[in-house]
Every structure is written in structure tokens, then in C-alpha cells.
Amino acid sequence: MSQGFVQIFAGDGRGKTGAAIGQGVKAAGAGKSVVIIQFLKGKPAGEFEMIRRLEPEMKLFSFEKSEECFFELSEERKHEEIQNIRNGINFAKKVLATGECDLLILDEILGLLDNQIIGIDDLRAIVDAKPEEAGIIMTGIHIREDVCQMADEVTELKTIVQKS
């Protein structure tokens, strides 16, 4: 991944988060600092325990308080979590504006657009806050043309065959 790169992993296939984390490990191995902010998945599960072992080079944040995935919550709890998610968006802007990381991974941020939790202007503000030398990786299922225009590279992952 080159400096100042904005990359998107999207699609209905598996592996978007894994691909983004792989890029993060590669960057950390090159001496870069990596911040991962996870959205819509609830508190980080076991798959992210390995990342915690890679601190301080890689740091994982989830601002949601619920253990459950956002989509499994009642409407009342979703409303509460939306404020927590917005705190995560503000944190993303702050991390970029202060130069606290070389690579920012925004896991499932495209789902925030899909569910009208944030708008395209919110996403654009994050990308605009990026220092020239920093990178951003975004993941999610659905990719929109207006989001593609913000990226240097968009990779679509799709499942061809799934036997189990």
C-alpha cells in the first residue's frame, strides 16, 4: 500500500475485514502505526484478540457498547448505539487530523452509509481530514459510485461457490 492511499474492500463475499487487517499487518511490519475502528459488529470478538497482541503498532477500537451486532438490537438500543457510533466517527477524524496513525482502517463503515447512520458528507469529511502521507482502508458490503470516487482502489469480494 502506497502513502496517501484510500482503499475499499466491498462486496457480499467473505474476507473484507481480513483483507483490511492483512494490509494493516503489512503496514505495521514496515514500522507504520495502524488504527482500526470497527463499526456495527458489537464489541470485538475473538478474531480480534490477535490484534490486541500487536499493540502498540496496531490499535483496535469499537465504540459500541453492546455485545450484539447492531442489526440484532431493538430500535431503542440501536438509537443509543448510534451516538456511540458517531463518537467513533469523530475519533476517526481526530486520529487523522492529529497524525496519530499512518493507516486508518474503518471496518464496516460502508454499512453506516447503507443504514443512514452517517451521510456521504460525513465520510468525505473523514477522507478530507487525512494527511497526505496517511492511508485509509474502508470495508462494507455495498459500494456506491460517490464512495468509489473517493478511493484510489476498490476491490469487490464476491462468493462464487459456498458449500457450507
mmCIF file with all atom_site columns, C-alpha atoms in Angstrom:
data_model
loop_
_atom_site.group_PDB
_atom_site.id
_atom_site.type_symbol
_atom_site.label_atom_id
_atom_site.label_alt_id
_atom_site.label_comp_id
_atom_site.label_asym_id
_atom_site.label_entity_id
_atom_site.label_seq_id
_atom_site.pdbx_PDB_ins_code
_atom_site.Cartn_x
_atom_site.Cartn_y
_atom_site.Cartn_z
_atom_site.occupancy
_atom_site.B_iso_or_equiv
_atom_site.pdbx_formal_charge
_atom_site.auth_seq_id
_atom_site.auth_comp_id
_atom_site.auth_asym_id
_atom_site.auth_atom_id
_atom_site.pdbx_PDB_model_num
ATOM 1   C CA . MET A 1 1   ? 0.000   0.000   0.000  1.00 0.00 ? 1   MET A CA 1
ATOM 2   C CA . SER A 1 2   ? 1.453   3.341   -1.012 1.00 0.00 ? 2   SER A CA 1
ATOM 3   C CA . GLN A 1 3   ? 1.376   6.503   1.056  1.00 0.00 ? 3   GLN A CA 1
ATOM 4   C CA . GLY A 1 4   ? -1.775  8.560   0.938  1.00 0.00 ? 4   GLY A CA 1
ATOM 5   C CA . PHE A 1 5   ? -3.763  5.647   -0.404 1.00 0.00 ? 5   PHE A CA 1
ATOM 6   C CA . VAL A 1 6   ? -7.541  5.271   0.039  1.00 0.00 ? 6   VAL A CA 1
ATOM 7   C CA . GLN A 1 7   ? -8.627  1.682   -0.494 1.00 0.00 ? 7   GLN A CA 1
ATOM 8   C CA . ILE A 1 8   ? -12.021 -0.026  -0.258 1.00 0.00 ? 8   ILE A CA 1
ATOM 9   C CA . PHE A 1 9   ? -12.822 -3.706  0.198  1.00 0.00 ? 9   PHE A CA 1
ATOM 10  C CA . ALA A 1 10  ? -16.524 -4.259  -0.509 1.00 0.00 ? 10  ALA A CA 1
ATOM 11  C CA . GLY A 1 11  ? -18.947 -6.906  -1.680 1.00 0.00 ? 11  GLY A CA 1
ATOM 12  C CA . ASP A 1 12  ? -21.067 -9.731  -0.370 1.00 0.00 ? 12  ASP A CA 1
ATOM 13  C CA . GLY A 1 13  ? -18.158 -12.168 -0.201 1.00 0.00 ? 13  GLY A CA 1
ATOM 14  C CA . ARG A 1 14  ? -16.230 -13.067 2.909  1.00 0.00 ? 14  ARG A CA 1
ATOM 15  C CA . GLY A 1 15  ? -12.804 -11.684 3.693  1.00 0.00 ? 15  GLY A CA 1
ATOM 16  C CA . LYS A 1 16  ? -13.190 -7.906  3.565  1.00 0.00 ? 16  LYS A CA 1
ATOM 17  C CA . THR A 1 17  ? -12.137 -7.390  7.166  1.00 0.00 ? 17  THR A CA 1
ATOM 18  C CA . GLY A 1 18  ? -9.399  -9.997  6.804  1.00 0.00 ? 18  GLY A CA 1
ATOM 19  C CA . ALA A 1 19  ? -8.022  -8.259  3.717  1.00 0.00 ? 19  ALA A CA 1
ATOM 20  C CA . ALA A 1 20  ? -8.016  -4.903  5.504  1.00 0.00 ? 20  ALA A CA 1
ATOM 21  C CA . ILE A 1 21  ? -6.311  -6.371  8.563  1.00 0.00 ? 21  ILE A CA 1
ATOM 22  C CA . GLY A 1 22  ? -3.761  -8.052  6.310  1.00 0.00 ? 22  GLY A CA 1
ATOM 23  C CA . GLN A 1 23  ? -2.885  -4.645  4.883  1.00 0.00 ? 23  GLN A CA 1
ATOM 24  C CA . GLY A 1 24  ? -2.653  -3.351  8.439  1.00 0.00 ? 24  GLY A CA 1
ATOM 25  C CA . VAL A 1 25  ? -0.236  -6.113  9.449  1.00 0.00 ? 25  VAL A CA 1
ATOM 26  C CA . LYS A 1 26  ? 1.851   -5.346  6.370  1.00 0.00 ? 26  LYS A CA 1
ATOM 27  C CA . ALA A 1 27  ? 1.961   -1.648  7.304  1.00 0.00 ? 27  ALA A CA 1
ATOM 28  C CA . ALA A 1 28  ? 2.794   -2.413  10.948 1.00 0.00 ? 28  ALA A CA 1
ATOM 29  C CA . GLY A 1 29  ? 5.582   -4.708  9.771  1.00 0.00 ? 29  GLY A CA 1
ATOM 30  C CA . ALA A 1 30  ? 7.015   -1.755  7.862  1.00 0.00 ? 30  ALA A CA 1
ATOM 31  C CA . GLY A 1 31  ? 7.091   0.324   11.052 1.00 0.00 ? 31  GLY A CA 1
ATOM 32  C CA . LYS A 1 32  ? 3.819   2.177   10.481 1.00 0.00 ? 32  LYS A CA 1
ATOM 33  C CA . SER A 1 33  ? 1.195   2.807   13.156 1.00 0.00 ? 33  SER A CA 1
ATOM 34  C CA . VAL A 1 34  ? -2.249  1.369   12.439 1.00 0.00 ? 34  VAL A CA 1
ATOM 35  C CA . VAL A 1 35  ? -5.614  2.242   13.990 1.00 0.00 ? 35  VAL A CA 1
ATOM 36  C CA . ILE A 1 36  ? -8.637  0.020   13.351 1.00 0.00 ? 36  ILE A CA 1
ATOM 37  C CA . ILE A 1 37  ? -12.130 1.285   14.155 1.00 0.00 ? 37  ILE A CA 1
ATOM 38  C CA . GLN A 1 38  ? -14.821 -1.351  13.936 1.00 0.00 ? 38  GLN A CA 1
ATOM 39  C CA . PHE A 1 39  ? -18.484 -0.484  13.356 1.00 0.00 ? 39  PHE A CA 1
ATOM 40  C CA . LEU A 1 40  ? -21.786 -2.412  13.502 1.00 0.00 ? 40  LEU A CA 1
ATOM 41  C CA . LYS A 1 41  ? -20.329 -5.661  14.852 1.00 0.00 ? 41  LYS A CA 1
ATOM 42  C CA . GLY A 1 42  ? -20.759 -5.019  18.572 1.00 0.00 ? 42  GLY A CA 1
ATOM 43  C CA . LYS A 1 43  ? -17.794 -5.417  20.868 1.00 0.00 ? 43  LYS A CA 1
ATOM 44  C CA . PRO A 1 44  ? -14.795 -7.058  19.175 1.00 0.00 ? 44  PRO A CA 1
ATOM 45  C CA . ALA A 1 45  ? -14.887 -10.855 19.217 1.00 0.00 ? 45  ALA A CA 1
ATOM 46  C CA . GLY A 1 46  ? -12.150 -13.454 19.493 1.00 0.00 ? 46  GLY A CA 1
ATOM 47  C CA . GLU A 1 47  ? -10.927 -12.837 15.962 1.00 0.00 ? 47  GLU A CA 1
ATOM 48  C CA . PHE A 1 48  ? -9.562  -9.518  17.141 1.00 0.00 ? 48  PHE A CA 1
ATOM 49  C CA . GLU A 1 49  ? -7.703  -10.844 20.179 1.00 0.00 ? 49  GLU A CA 1
ATOM 50  C CA . MET A 1 50  ? -4.634  -11.363 17.997 1.00 0.00 ? 50  MET A CA 1
ATOM 51  C CA . ILE A 1 51  ? -4.669  -7.693  17.038 1.00 0.00 ? 51  ILE A CA 1
ATOM 52  C CA . ARG A 1 52  ? -4.566  -6.734  20.702 1.00 0.00 ? 52  ARG A CA 1
ATOM 53  C CA . ARG A 1 53  ? -1.267  -8.642  20.915 1.00 0.00 ? 53  ARG A CA 1
ATOM 54  C CA . LEU A 1 54  ? 0.143   -6.397  18.193 1.00 0.00 ? 54  LEU A CA 1
ATOM 55  C CA . GLU A 1 55  ? -0.248  -3.203  20.216 1.00 0.00 ? 55  GLU A CA 1
ATOM 56  C CA . PRO A 1 56  ? 1.109   -0.556  20.123 1.00 0.00 ? 56  PRO A CA 1
ATOM 57  C CA . GLU A 1 57  ? 1.739   -0.919  16.363 1.00 0.00 ? 57  GLU A CA 1
ATOM 58  C CA . MET A 1 58  ? -1.912  -1.852  15.744 1.00 0.00 ? 58  MET A CA 1
ATOM 59  C CA . LYS A 1 59  ? -4.717  -0.491  17.905 1.00 0.00 ? 59  LYS A CA 1
ATOM 60  C CA . LEU A 1 60  ? -8.330  -1.663  17.741 1.00 0.00 ? 60  LEU A CA 1
ATOM 61  C CA . PHE A 1 61  ? -11.288 0.491   18.788 1.00 0.00 ? 61  PHE A CA 1
ATOM 62  C CA . SER A 1 62  ? -15.003 -0.201  18.906 1.00 0.00 ? 62  SER A CA 1
ATOM 63  C CA . PHE A 1 63  ? -17.229 2.496   20.334 1.00 0.00 ? 63  PHE A CA 1
ATOM 64  C CA . GLU A 1 64  ? -20.345 0.358   20.510 1.00 0.00 ? 64  GLU A CA 1
ATOM 65  C CA . LYS A 1 65  ? -21.282 -0.841  23.988 1.00 0.00 ? 65  LYS A CA 1
ATOM 66  C CA . SER A 1 66  ? -23.476 -3.795  23.035 1.00 0.00 ? 66  SER A CA 1
ATOM 67  C CA . GLU A 1 67  ? -22.141 -7.332  22.668 1.00 0.00 ? 67  GLU A CA 1
ATOM 68  C CA . GLU A 1 68  ? -24.600 -7.989  19.831 1.00 0.00 ? 68  GLU A CA 1
ATOM 69  C CA . CYS A 1 69  ? -24.344 -6.991  16.219 1.00 0.00 ? 69  CYS A CA 1
ATOM 70  C CA . PHE A 1 70  ? -26.114 -3.658  15.548 1.00 0.00 ? 70  PHE A CA 1
ATOM 71  C CA . PHE A 1 71  ? -28.775 -5.320  13.375 1.00 0.00 ? 71  PHE A CA 1
ATOM 72  C CA . GLU A 1 72  ? -29.853 -7.644  16.215 1.00 0.00 ? 72  GLU A CA 1
ATOM 73  C CA . LEU A 1 73  ? -30.642 -4.757  18.594 1.00 0.00 ? 73  LEU A CA 1
ATOM 74  C CA . SER A 1 74  ? -34.065 -3.344  19.446 1.00 0.00 ? 74  SER A CA 1
ATOM 75  C CA . GLU A 1 75  ? -34.879 0.047   17.954 1.00 0.00 ? 75  GLU A CA 1
ATOM 76  C CA . GLU A 1 76  ? -34.300 1.693   21.341 1.00 0.00 ? 76  GLU A CA 1
ATOM 77  C CA . ARG A 1 77  ? -30.858 0.127   21.721 1.00 0.00 ? 77  ARG A CA 1
ATOM 78  C CA . LYS A 1 78  ? -29.978 0.978   18.105 1.00 0.00 ? 78  LYS A CA 1
ATOM 79  C CA . HIS A 1 79  ? -30.745 4.617   18.871 1.00 0.00 ? 79  HIS A CA 1
ATOM 80  C CA . GLU A 1 80  ? -28.362 4.503   21.853 1.00 0.00 ? 80  GLU A CA 1
ATOM 81  C CA . GLU A 1 81  ? -25.641 2.841   19.799 1.00 0.00 ? 81  GLU A CA 1
ATOM 82  C CA . ILE A 1 82  ? -25.903 5.421   17.016 1.00 0.00 ? 82  ILE A CA 1
ATOM 83  C CA . GLN A 1 83  ? -24.475 8.047   19.383 1.00 0.00 ? 83  GLN A CA 1
ATOM 84  C CA . ASN A 1 84  ? -21.615 5.685   20.250 1.00 0.00 ? 84  ASN A CA 1
ATOM 85  C CA . ILE A 1 85  ? -21.002 5.124   16.539 1.00 0.00 ? 85  ILE A CA 1
ATOM 86  C CA . ARG A 1 86  ? -20.920 8.888   15.954 1.00 0.00 ? 86  ARG A CA 1
ATOM 87  C CA . ASN A 1 87  ? -18.286 9.119   18.681 1.00 0.00 ? 87  ASN A CA 1
ATOM 88  C CA . GLY A 1 88  ? -16.280 6.614   16.645 1.00 0.00 ? 88  GLY A CA 1
ATOM 89  C CA . ILE A 1 89  ? -16.637 8.781   13.533 1.00 0.00 ? 89  ILE A CA 1
ATOM 90  C CA . ASN A 1 90  ? -15.405 11.828  15.453 1.00 0.00 ? 90  ASN A CA 1
ATOM 91  C CA . PHE A 1 91  ? -12.496 9.779   16.795 1.00 0.00 ? 91  PHE A CA 1
ATOM 92  C CA . ALA A 1 92  ? -11.577 8.761   13.224 1.00 0.00 ? 92  ALA A CA 1
ATOM 93  C CA . LYS A 1 93  ? -11.409 12.422  12.179 1.00 0.00 ? 93  LYS A CA 1
ATOM 94  C CA . LYS A 1 94  ? -9.329  13.281  15.248 1.00 0.00 ? 94  LYS A CA 1
ATOM 95  C CA . VAL A 1 95  ? -6.867  10.434  14.675 1.00 0.00 ? 95  VAL A CA 1
ATOM 96  C CA . LEU A 1 96  ? -6.311  11.627  11.112 1.00 0.00 ? 96  LEU A CA 1
ATOM 97  C CA . ALA A 1 97  ? -6.208  15.342  11.907 1.00 0.00 ? 97  ALA A CA 1
ATOM 98  C CA . THR A 1 98  ? -3.603  14.845  14.634 1.00 0.00 ? 98  THR A CA 1
ATOM 99  C CA . GLY A 1 99  ? -1.497  12.404  12.620 1.00 0.00 ? 99  GLY A CA 1
ATOM 100 C CA . GLU A 1 100 ? -1.819  9.697   15.273 1.00 0.00 ? 100 GLU A CA 1
ATOM 101 C CA . CYS A 1 101 ? -1.651  6.900   12.713 1.00 0.00 ? 101 CYS A CA 1
ATOM 102 C CA . ASP A 1 102 ? -0.178  6.106   9.331  1.00 0.00 ? 102 ASP A CA 1
ATOM 103 C CA . LEU A 1 103 ? -3.052  3.807   8.362  1.00 0.00 ? 103 LEU A CA 1
ATOM 104 C CA . LEU A 1 104 ? -6.682  4.035   9.492  1.00 0.00 ? 104 LEU A CA 1
ATOM 105 C CA . ILE A 1 105 ? -8.906  1.008   8.886  1.00 0.00 ? 105 ILE A CA 1
ATOM 106 C CA . LEU A 1 106 ? -12.638 1.751   9.081  1.00 0.00 ? 106 LEU A CA 1
ATOM 107 C CA . ASP A 1 107 ? -14.214 -1.695  9.273  1.00 0.00 ? 107 ASP A CA 1
ATOM 108 C CA . GLU A 1 108 ? -17.845 -1.794  8.072  1.00 0.00 ? 108 GLU A CA 1
ATOM 109 C CA . ILE A 1 109 ? -18.061 1.979   7.666  1.00 0.00 ? 109 ILE A CA 1
ATOM 110 C CA . LEU A 1 110 ? -19.912 1.499   4.377  1.00 0.00 ? 110 LEU A CA 1
ATOM 111 C CA . GLY A 1 111 ? -22.693 -0.146  6.390  1.00 0.00 ? 111 GLY A CA 1
ATOM 112 C CA . LEU A 1 112 ? -23.123 3.145   8.225  1.00 0.00 ? 112 LEU A CA 1
ATOM 113 C CA . LEU A 1 113 ? -23.973 4.743   4.875  1.00 0.00 ? 113 LEU A CA 1
ATOM 114 C CA . ASP A 1 114 ? -26.310 1.876   3.956  1.00 0.00 ? 114 ASP A CA 1
ATOM 115 C CA . ASN A 1 115 ? -28.245 2.372   7.187  1.00 0.00 ? 115 ASN A CA 1
ATOM 116 C CA . GLN A 1 116 ? -28.259 6.198   7.059  1.00 0.00 ? 116 GLN A CA 1
ATOM 117 C CA . ILE A 1 117 ? -26.277 6.409   10.309 1.00 0.00 ? 117 ILE A CA 1
ATOM 118 C CA . ILE A 1 118 ? -23.875 8.727   8.504  1.00 0.00 ? 118 ILE A CA 1
ATOM 119 C CA . GLY A 1 119 ? -24.154 10.532  5.195  1.00 0.00 ? 119 GLY A CA 1
ATOM 120 C CA . ILE A 1 120 ? -21.757 10.832  2.293  1.00 0.00 ? 120 ILE A CA 1
ATOM 121 C CA . ASP A 1 121 ? -20.608 14.234  3.606  1.00 0.00 ? 121 ASP A CA 1
ATOM 122 C CA . ASP A 1 122 ? -19.574 12.594  6.894  1.00 0.00 ? 122 ASP A CA 1
ATOM 123 C CA . LEU A 1 123 ? -17.482 10.051  5.008  1.00 0.00 ? 123 LEU A CA 1
ATOM 124 C CA . ARG A 1 124 ? -15.999 12.759  2.804  1.00 0.00 ? 124 ARG A CA 1
ATOM 125 C CA . ALA A 1 125 ? -15.031 14.740  5.941  1.00 0.00 ? 125 ALA A CA 1
ATOM 126 C CA . ILE A 1 126 ? -13.054 11.738  7.188  1.00 0.00 ? 126 ILE A CA 1
ATOM 127 C CA . VAL A 1 127 ? -11.232 11.333  3.881  1.00 0.00 ? 127 VAL A CA 1
ATOM 128 C CA . ASP A 1 128 ? -10.590 15.090  3.733  1.00 0.00 ? 128 ASP A CA 1
ATOM 129 C CA . ALA A 1 129 ? -9.079  15.001  7.251  1.00 0.00 ? 129 ALA A CA 1
ATOM 130 C CA . LYS A 1 130 ? -6.444  12.526  6.056  1.00 0.00 ? 130 LYS A CA 1
ATOM 131 C CA . PRO A 1 131 ? -2.900  13.865  5.945  1.00 0.00 ? 131 PRO A CA 1
ATOM 132 C CA . GLU A 1 132 ? -1.301  13.412  2.536  1.00 0.00 ? 132 GLU A CA 1
ATOM 133 C CA . GLU A 1 133 ? 1.008   10.651  3.772  1.00 0.00 ? 133 GLU A CA 1
ATOM 134 C CA . ALA A 1 134 ? -1.675  8.638   5.649  1.00 0.00 ? 134 ALA A CA 1
ATOM 135 C CA . GLY A 1 135 ? -3.739  5.785   4.270  1.00 0.00 ? 135 GLY A CA 1
ATOM 136 C CA . ILE A 1 136 ? -7.373  4.828   4.809  1.00 0.00 ? 136 ILE A CA 1
ATOM 137 C CA . ILE A 1 137 ? -8.981  1.445   4.210  1.00 0.00 ? 137 ILE A CA 1
ATOM 138 C CA . MET A 1 138 ? -12.783 1.156   4.309  1.00 0.00 ? 138 MET A CA 1
ATOM 139 C CA . THR A 1 139 ? -14.855 -2.022  4.285  1.00 0.00 ? 139 THR A CA 1
ATOM 140 C CA . GLY A 1 140 ? -18.518 -2.865  3.824  1.00 0.00 ? 140 GLY A CA 1
ATOM 141 C CA . ILE A 1 141 ? -20.931 -4.804  1.683  1.00 0.00 ? 141 ILE A CA 1
ATOM 142 C CA . HIS A 1 142 ? -22.406 -2.207  -0.670 1.00 0.00 ? 142 HIS A CA 1
ATOM 143 C CA . ILE A 1 143 ? -20.293 0.156   -2.718 1.00 0.00 ? 143 ILE A CA 1
ATOM 144 C CA . ARG A 1 144 ? -21.684 3.352   -4.190 1.00 0.00 ? 144 ARG A CA 1
ATOM 145 C CA . GLU A 1 145 ? -20.279 5.377   -7.054 1.00 0.00 ? 145 GLU A CA 1
ATOM 146 C CA . ASP A 1 146 ? -19.903 8.505   -4.909 1.00 0.00 ? 146 ASP A CA 1
ATOM 147 C CA . VAL A 1 147 ? -17.807 6.483   -2.452 1.00 0.00 ? 147 VAL A CA 1
ATOM 148 C CA . CYS A 1 148 ? -15.717 4.960   -5.257 1.00 0.00 ? 148 CYS A CA 1
ATOM 149 C CA . GLN A 1 149 ? -14.764 8.467   -6.354 1.00 0.00 ? 149 GLN A CA 1
ATOM 150 C CA . MET A 1 150 ? -13.011 8.984   -3.004 1.00 0.00 ? 150 MET A CA 1
ATOM 151 C CA . ALA A 1 151 ? -10.843 5.887   -3.417 1.00 0.00 ? 151 ALA A CA 1
ATOM 152 C CA . ASP A 1 152 ? -7.621  5.105   -5.214 1.00 0.00 ? 152 ASP A CA 1
ATOM 153 C CA . GLU A 1 153 ? -8.524  1.414   -5.356 1.00 0.00 ? 153 GLU A CA 1
ATOM 154 C CA . VAL A 1 154 ? -11.772 -0.512  -4.894 1.00 0.00 ? 154 VAL A CA 1
ATOM 155 C CA . THR A 1 155 ? -11.742 -4.291  -4.560 1.00 0.00 ? 155 THR A CA 1
ATOM 156 C CA . GLU A 1 156 ? -15.009 -6.218  -4.747 1.00 0.00 ? 156 GLU A CA 1
ATOM 157 C CA . LEU A 1 157 ? -15.149 -9.565  -2.972 1.00 0.00 ? 157 LEU A CA 1
ATOM 158 C CA . LYS A 1 158 ? -17.888 -11.931 -4.014 1.00 0.00 ? 158 LYS A CA 1
ATOM 159 C CA . THR A 1 159 ? -18.647 -15.544 -3.272 1.00 0.00 ? 159 THR A CA 1
ATOM 160 C CA . ILE A 1 160 ? -18.660 -17.795 -6.324 1.00 0.00 ? 160 ILE A CA 1
ATOM 161 C CA . VAL A 1 161 ? -19.273 -21.120 -4.543 1.00 0.00 ? 161 VAL A CA 1
ATOM 162 C CA . GLN A 1 162 ? -20.122 -21.757 -0.899 1.00 0.00 ? 162 GLN A CA 1
ATOM 163 C CA . LYS A 1 163 ? -20.594 -25.392 0.069  1.00 0.00 ? 163 LYS A CA 1
ATOM 164 C CA . SER A 1 164 ? -21.204 -24.967 3.778  1.00 0.00 ? 164 SER A CA 1
#
